[in-house]
Amino acid sequence: MTNSFRCFQVRQHEQKEITAGVVSVPYNNLPDGEVTIRVVYSSVNYKDALAATGNPGVVRHFPHVPGIDAAGIVESSDSDQFQVGDKVVVTSYELGVERWGGWSELIRVKPEWIVPLPEGLTLKESMILGTAGLTAAMCVDSLLHHHIRPESGKVLVTGASGGVGSFALSLLKRCGFEVTAVSGKAEYHQRLLDLGADEVVDRLAIDINSDRPLLKGHWAAAIDTVGGSLLSHVIRSIQPQGCVAACGNAGGAQLDLTVFPFILRGVTLDGIDSAWYPIEKRASLWQKLATDWKLDDLDSRAKVITLDRAQQTVESLLEGTHQERTIIQVGAE
């Protein structure tokens, strides 16, 4: 067992100055927990970028290690559920928020947060998916649970150029749906068509300022990653007995609506919470992502960087110039 390990650490100094970078820390700095995992891959999400700057909405304590996703190999275990050498995946819960996250050669977590790596996925592929892919799968599963089928009609995906949105449209397409993607990034529209969208609508072409309580029912269902006024528009545009799976708030946290879409059209608004999604359901969705829902082009969907280059990716994410999903190779498999 090593006496120290490398991690990307965020520190707060006097006058509340925040610094961040890769450091070596003693092994006994790891938090309490039953299972220690040697991380092989992590990923870079918007929440991680916020954590890397010490954002108080994400970081609870300093020093802090970002990384809401991690895939690796069990190094030691006090749990009967996992043995040394097991390949495993951990996403969300308190990882990278309350607890030191996956931008680290070692993490220590509770066994009830861990999913065995399903046969059919590599550790690398699991992190290309990460929380983004799992959240997309949760959204698709929600629509299916609410009896939305390919014959129901078109499904809309907002924020389709983002991680969750791009995975969602491809998973929907794999399930046989006709998918319309919404994106404000014109330069990304062709890529969305390549990923499976049947058509792409420019975000600016959607009139989100209408105050009509109901709009023409264009869509059988929708997956919304944006929130705010766009989500309000989408809900009012859903056909009778349709469903909207909502998982984001980049466009705002307020929702200006009447009850009419719900009581006159029977629309369901299903909130998707990836942070505390039950572990049994996680395992089931990971199994689908490794088999029936496995995407053939996973390797083309992400750029791989080292831990030392994480800061550059953080800056591009926060500047809004980052377009690729990025994973971090933390250690050797």
Coordinates of C-alpha atoms in Angstrom, one line a residue:
M1 CA 0.0 0.0 0.0
T2 CA 1.4 3.4 -1.0
N3 CA 2.2 6.0 1.7
S4 CA 0.9 8.8 -0.5
F5 CA -1.1 9.5 -3.6
R6 CA -1.7 12.2 -6.2
C7 CA -4.9 14.2 -6.5
F8 CA -6.2 17.5 -7.8
Q9 CA -6.8 19.5 -4.7
V10 CA -8.6 22.8 -4.1
R11 CA -7.5 24.8 -1.2
Q12 CA -8.7 28.0 0.5
H13 CA -6.1 30.3 2.1
E14 CA -6.2 33.5 4.1
Q15 CA -8.5 36.2 2.7
K16 CA -10.4 33.3 1.2
E17 CA -8.0 33.0 -1.8
I18 CA -8.6 29.7 -3.7
T19 CA -5.8 27.8 -5.3
A20 CA -6.0 24.4 -7.2
G21 CA -3.7 21.9 -8.7
V22 CA -2.2 18.4 -8.5
V23 CA -0.5 17.6 -5.2
S24 CA 0.7 14.5 -3.3
V25 CA -1.0 13.9 0.0
P26 CA -0.5 11.3 2.7
Y27 CA -2.6 8.1 2.5
N28 CA -4.1 8.7 5.9
N29 CA -5.8 11.8 4.4
L30 CA -8.4 9.6 2.8
P31 CA -11.8 9.9 4.4
D32 CA -13.4 7.0 6.4
G33 CA -15.1 4.3 4.5
E34 CA -15.2 0.6 3.9
V35 CA -13.9 0.4 0.4
T36 CA -10.8 1.9 -1.0
I37 CA -10.6 2.2 -4.8
R38 CA -7.6 2.8 -7.1
V39 CA -9.0 5.2 -9.7
V40 CA -8.2 4.5 -13.3
Y41 CA -10.6 7.0 -14.9
S42 CA -12.7 9.9 -13.8
S43 CA -14.5 12.5 -15.9
V44 CA -15.0 16.3 -16.1
N45 CA -18.5 17.6 -15.5
Y46 CA -19.8 21.2 -15.1
K47 CA -20.2 20.5 -11.3
D48 CA -16.6 19.4 -11.2
A49 CA -15.5 22.7 -12.9
L50 CA -17.4 24.6 -10.2
A51 CA -15.8 22.5 -7.5
A52 CA -12.4 23.2 -8.9
T53 CA -12.9 26.9 -8.3
G54 CA -14.1 26.4 -4.8
N55 CA -17.7 27.4 -5.6
P56 CA -19.6 27.4 -2.3
G57 CA -22.7 25.9 -3.9
V58 CA -20.7 22.7 -4.5
V59 CA -17.7 22.6 -2.1
R60 CA -18.6 22.2 1.5
H61 CA -15.1 21.9 3.1
F62 CA -11.5 22.6 2.2
P63 CA -9.2 21.1 1.1
H64 CA -11.4 19.5 -1.5
V65 CA -11.0 17.0 -4.4
P66 CA -13.5 17.4 -7.4
G67 CA -14.8 14.5 -9.4
I68 CA -18.4 13.2 -9.2
D69 CA -17.5 10.1 -11.3
A70 CA -14.8 7.4 -10.8
A71 CA -14.1 4.0 -12.2
G72 CA -11.4 1.8 -10.9
I73 CA -10.2 -1.3 -9.1
V74 CA -10.9 -2.2 -5.4
E75 CA -7.6 -1.8 -3.5
S76 CA -8.9 -2.9 -0.1
S77 CA -12.4 -3.7 1.3
D78 CA -14.0 -4.2 4.7
S79 CA -17.3 -5.1 2.9
D80 CA -18.4 -8.5 2.0
Q81 CA -19.9 -7.0 -1.2
F82 CA -16.6 -6.2 -2.8
Q83 CA -13.2 -8.0 -3.1
V84 CA -9.7 -6.7 -3.8
G85 CA -9.3 -6.6 -7.6
D86 CA -13.0 -6.0 -8.4
K87 CA -13.6 -3.4 -11.2
V88 CA -16.2 -0.9 -10.0
V89 CA -18.0 2.4 -10.9
V90 CA -19.0 5.2 -8.5
T91 CA -21.1 8.2 -9.6
S92 CA -22.6 11.0 -7.6
Y93 CA -24.0 10.5 -4.1
E94 CA -21.6 12.7 -2.1
L95 CA -18.6 11.9 -4.3
G96 CA -16.8 15.2 -5.3
V97 CA -19.1 17.3 -3.1
E98 CA -19.2 16.3 0.6
R99 CA -16.5 13.7 0.0
W100 CA -13.2 13.8 -1.9
G101 CA -13.9 12.9 -5.4
G102 CA -12.6 11.0 -8.4
W103 CA -9.8 13.4 -9.4
S104 CA -7.5 11.3 -7.2
E105 CA -5.4 8.1 -7.5
L106 CA -7.3 6.7 -4.5
I107 CA -10.8 7.2 -3.2
R108 CA -12.6 5.7 -0.2
V109 CA -16.4 5.3 -0.2
K110 CA -19.3 3.4 1.2
P111 CA -20.1 0.1 -0.4
E112 CA -23.7 1.2 -1.0
W113 CA -22.5 3.8 -3.5
I114 CA -20.6 1.3 -5.7
V115 CA -21.8 -0.5 -8.8
P116 CA -19.8 -3.5 -10.1
L117 CA -18.5 -2.8 -13.6
P118 CA -21.0 -4.7 -15.8
E119 CA -19.7 -7.1 -18.4
G120 CA -19.7 -5.4 -21.7
L121 CA -18.3 -2.1 -20.5
T122 CA -14.6 -1.2 -19.9
L123 CA -13.6 1.2 -17.2
K124 CA -12.9 3.8 -19.8
E125 CA -16.3 3.4 -21.4
S126 CA -18.0 3.7 -18.1
M127 CA -16.4 7.1 -17.6
I128 CA -17.2 8.3 -21.1
L129 CA -20.8 7.7 -20.0
G130 CA -20.3 8.8 -16.4
T131 CA -23.1 10.7 -14.6
A132 CA -24.1 12.3 -18.0
G133 CA -24.7 8.9 -19.6
L134 CA -26.4 7.5 -16.5
T135 CA -28.7 10.6 -16.2
A136 CA -29.6 10.3 -19.9
A137 CA -30.5 6.6 -19.3
M138 CA -32.6 7.6 -16.3
C139 CA -34.5 10.1 -18.6
V140 CA -35.1 7.5 -21.3
D141 CA -36.2 5.0 -18.7
S142 CA -38.6 7.6 -17.3
L143 CA -40.3 8.0 -20.7
L144 CA -40.6 4.3 -21.1
H145 CA -42.0 3.9 -17.6
H146 CA -44.7 6.5 -18.5
H147 CA -45.7 4.4 -21.6
I148 CA -44.0 6.6 -24.2
R149 CA -43.2 4.4 -27.2
P150 CA -41.7 5.1 -30.7
E151 CA -45.3 4.9 -32.1
S152 CA -46.4 7.7 -29.7
G153 CA -44.7 10.4 -31.8
K154 CA -41.6 12.6 -31.8
V155 CA -39.5 13.2 -28.8
L156 CA -37.7 16.5 -28.1
V157 CA -34.3 16.7 -26.5
T158 CA -33.2 20.2 -25.2
G159 CA -29.6 21.1 -24.6
A160 CA -28.7 18.4 -27.0
S161 CA -25.1 19.5 -27.5
G162 CA -24.4 18.9 -23.8
G163 CA -23.3 15.6 -22.3
V164 CA -26.7 14.4 -21.0
G165 CA -28.6 15.7 -24.1
S166 CA -26.3 14.1 -26.6
F167 CA -26.4 10.7 -24.9
A168 CA -30.2 11.0 -24.5
L169 CA -30.8 11.6 -28.2
S170 CA -28.6 8.6 -29.1
L171 CA -30.2 6.3 -26.5
L172 CA -33.7 7.4 -27.8
K173 CA -32.6 6.6 -31.3
R174 CA -31.3 3.2 -30.3
C175 CA -34.7 2.5 -28.7
G176 CA -36.4 3.4 -32.1
F177 CA -37.7 6.9 -31.4
E178 CA -37.9 9.8 -33.8
V179 CA -35.8 12.5 -32.1
T180 CA -35.7 16.3 -32.5
A181 CA -32.7 17.9 -30.9
V182 CA -32.6 21.5 -29.7
S183 CA -29.3 23.4 -29.5
G184 CA -28.2 27.0 -29.5
K185 CA -24.8 26.0 -31.0
A186 CA -25.2 26.1 -34.7
E187 CA -21.7 24.7 -35.3
Y188 CA -22.8 21.6 -33.5
H189 CA -25.9 20.8 -35.4
Q190 CA -24.3 18.5 -37.9
R191 CA -22.7 16.5 -35.1
L192 CA -26.2 16.1 -33.5
L193 CA -27.5 14.7 -36.8
D194 CA -24.5 12.3 -36.8
L195 CA -25.3 11.2 -33.2
G196 CA -28.9 10.2 -34.3
A197 CA -31.1 13.3 -34.3
D198 CA -33.7 13.2 -37.1
E199 CA -33.8 17.0 -37.1
V200 CA -32.2 19.8 -35.2
V201 CA -33.9 23.0 -34.1
D202 CA -32.0 26.1 -33.3
R203 CA -32.6 27.2 -29.7
L204 CA -33.2 30.8 -30.9
A205 CA -36.0 29.7 -33.2
I206 CA -38.2 28.7 -30.3
D207 CA -40.5 31.4 -29.0
I208 CA -40.1 31.0 -25.3
N209 CA -41.8 34.3 -24.5
S210 CA -45.4 33.3 -25.3
D211 CA -47.7 33.6 -22.3
R212 CA -50.4 31.3 -23.7
P213 CA -51.2 28.6 -21.1
L214 CA -51.2 25.9 -23.8
L215 CA -49.4 25.7 -27.1
K216 CA -49.8 23.4 -30.1
G217 CA -49.0 19.8 -29.1
H218 CA -45.9 19.1 -31.2
W219 CA -44.2 16.4 -29.1
A220 CA -45.2 13.1 -27.6
A221 CA -42.5 13.5 -24.9
A222 CA -39.4 15.4 -24.1
I223 CA -36.1 15.2 -22.2
D224 CA -35.2 18.7 -20.9
T225 CA -31.7 19.4 -19.7
V226 CA -32.1 23.2 -19.6
G227 CA -35.0 24.2 -17.3
G228 CA -36.4 27.8 -17.0
S229 CA -38.5 29.3 -19.7
L230 CA -37.6 26.7 -22.3
L231 CA -38.9 23.9 -20.0
S232 CA -42.1 25.9 -19.6
H233 CA -42.5 26.2 -23.3
V234 CA -41.8 22.4 -23.8
I235 CA -44.4 21.4 -21.2
R236 CA -47.0 23.5 -22.9
S237 CA -46.2 21.9 -26.2
I238 CA -46.6 18.3 -25.2
Q239 CA -49.4 16.2 -26.6
P240 CA -52.1 14.6 -24.4
Q241 CA -50.8 11.9 -22.0
G242 CA -47.2 12.9 -22.8
C243 CA -44.3 13.1 -20.4
V244 CA -41.3 15.4 -19.8
A245 CA -38.3 14.1 -18.0
A246 CA -36.5 17.2 -16.5
C247 CA -32.9 17.1 -15.2
G248 CA -31.3 20.5 -15.6
N249 CA -31.5 24.2 -14.7
A250 CA -28.8 25.9 -16.8
G251 CA -31.6 28.0 -18.3
G252 CA -33.0 29.0 -14.9
A253 CA -34.6 27.4 -11.8
Q254 CA -38.0 29.2 -12.0
L255 CA -40.9 27.5 -13.8
D256 CA -43.7 29.8 -15.0
L257 CA -46.8 27.7 -15.8
T258 CA -50.4 27.2 -15.2
V259 CA -51.9 23.8 -14.3
F260 CA -53.5 23.4 -17.7
P261 CA -50.9 21.2 -19.3
F262 CA -51.4 18.8 -16.4
I263 CA -55.2 18.9 -15.9
L264 CA -56.3 19.4 -19.5
R265 CA -53.7 17.2 -21.4
G266 CA -52.6 14.8 -18.6
V267 CA -49.0 15.8 -19.1
T268 CA -46.5 14.2 -16.6
L269 CA -43.5 16.2 -15.4
D270 CA -41.0 13.7 -14.0
G271 CA -38.0 15.1 -12.1
I272 CA -34.7 13.3 -12.6
D273 CA -32.4 13.2 -9.6
S274 CA -29.1 11.5 -10.5
A275 CA -27.4 12.3 -7.2
W276 CA -29.4 10.0 -4.9
Y277 CA -30.9 7.6 -7.4
P278 CA -31.3 4.2 -5.7
I279 CA -28.3 1.9 -6.2
E280 CA -30.4 -1.1 -7.3
K281 CA -31.9 1.0 -10.2
R282 CA -28.4 2.3 -11.0
A283 CA -27.1 -1.2 -11.4
S284 CA -30.0 -2.1 -13.7
L285 CA -29.4 1.0 -15.9
W286 CA -25.6 0.3 -16.0
Q287 CA -26.5 -3.2 -17.2
K288 CA -28.6 -1.8 -20.0
L289 CA -25.9 0.7 -21.0
A290 CA -23.5 -2.3 -21.3
T291 CA -25.9 -4.5 -23.3
D292 CA -29.2 -3.5 -25.0
W293 CA -28.5 0.3 -24.8
K294 CA -24.8 0.2 -25.5
L295 CA -23.7 2.8 -27.9
D296 CA -21.3 1.7 -30.7
D297 CA -19.4 5.0 -30.8
L298 CA -18.4 5.6 -27.2
D299 CA -14.7 6.0 -27.9
S300 CA -15.4 8.8 -30.3
R301 CA -17.4 10.8 -27.8
A302 CA -14.6 11.8 -25.4
K303 CA -11.2 13.2 -25.2
V304 CA -8.8 11.7 -22.7
I305 CA -6.5 13.9 -20.7
T306 CA -4.2 13.5 -17.7
L307 CA -4.8 14.8 -14.2
D308 CA -2.2 17.5 -14.8
R309 CA -4.4 19.0 -17.7
A310 CA -7.6 19.2 -15.7
Q311 CA -7.3 22.9 -14.9
Q312 CA -7.3 23.8 -18.7
T313 CA -10.5 21.9 -19.2
V314 CA -12.1 23.6 -16.1
E315 CA -11.3 27.0 -17.6
S316 CA -12.8 26.1 -21.0
L317 CA -16.0 24.7 -19.4
L318 CA -16.5 27.8 -17.3
E319 CA -15.9 30.0 -20.4
G320 CA -18.5 28.1 -22.4
T321 CA -16.0 27.1 -25.1
H322 CA -15.7 23.4 -24.2
Q323 CA -17.6 21.1 -26.6
E324 CA -16.2 17.6 -26.0
R325 CA -16.8 15.2 -23.2
T326 CA -13.6 14.9 -21.4
I327 CA -12.4 12.0 -19.2
I328 CA -9.3 11.9 -17.0
Q329 CA -6.9 8.9 -17.0
V330 CA -5.8 9.0 -13.4
G331 CA -4.0 5.7 -13.3
A332 CA -3.1 2.5 -15.1
E333 CA -5.6 -0.3 -15.5

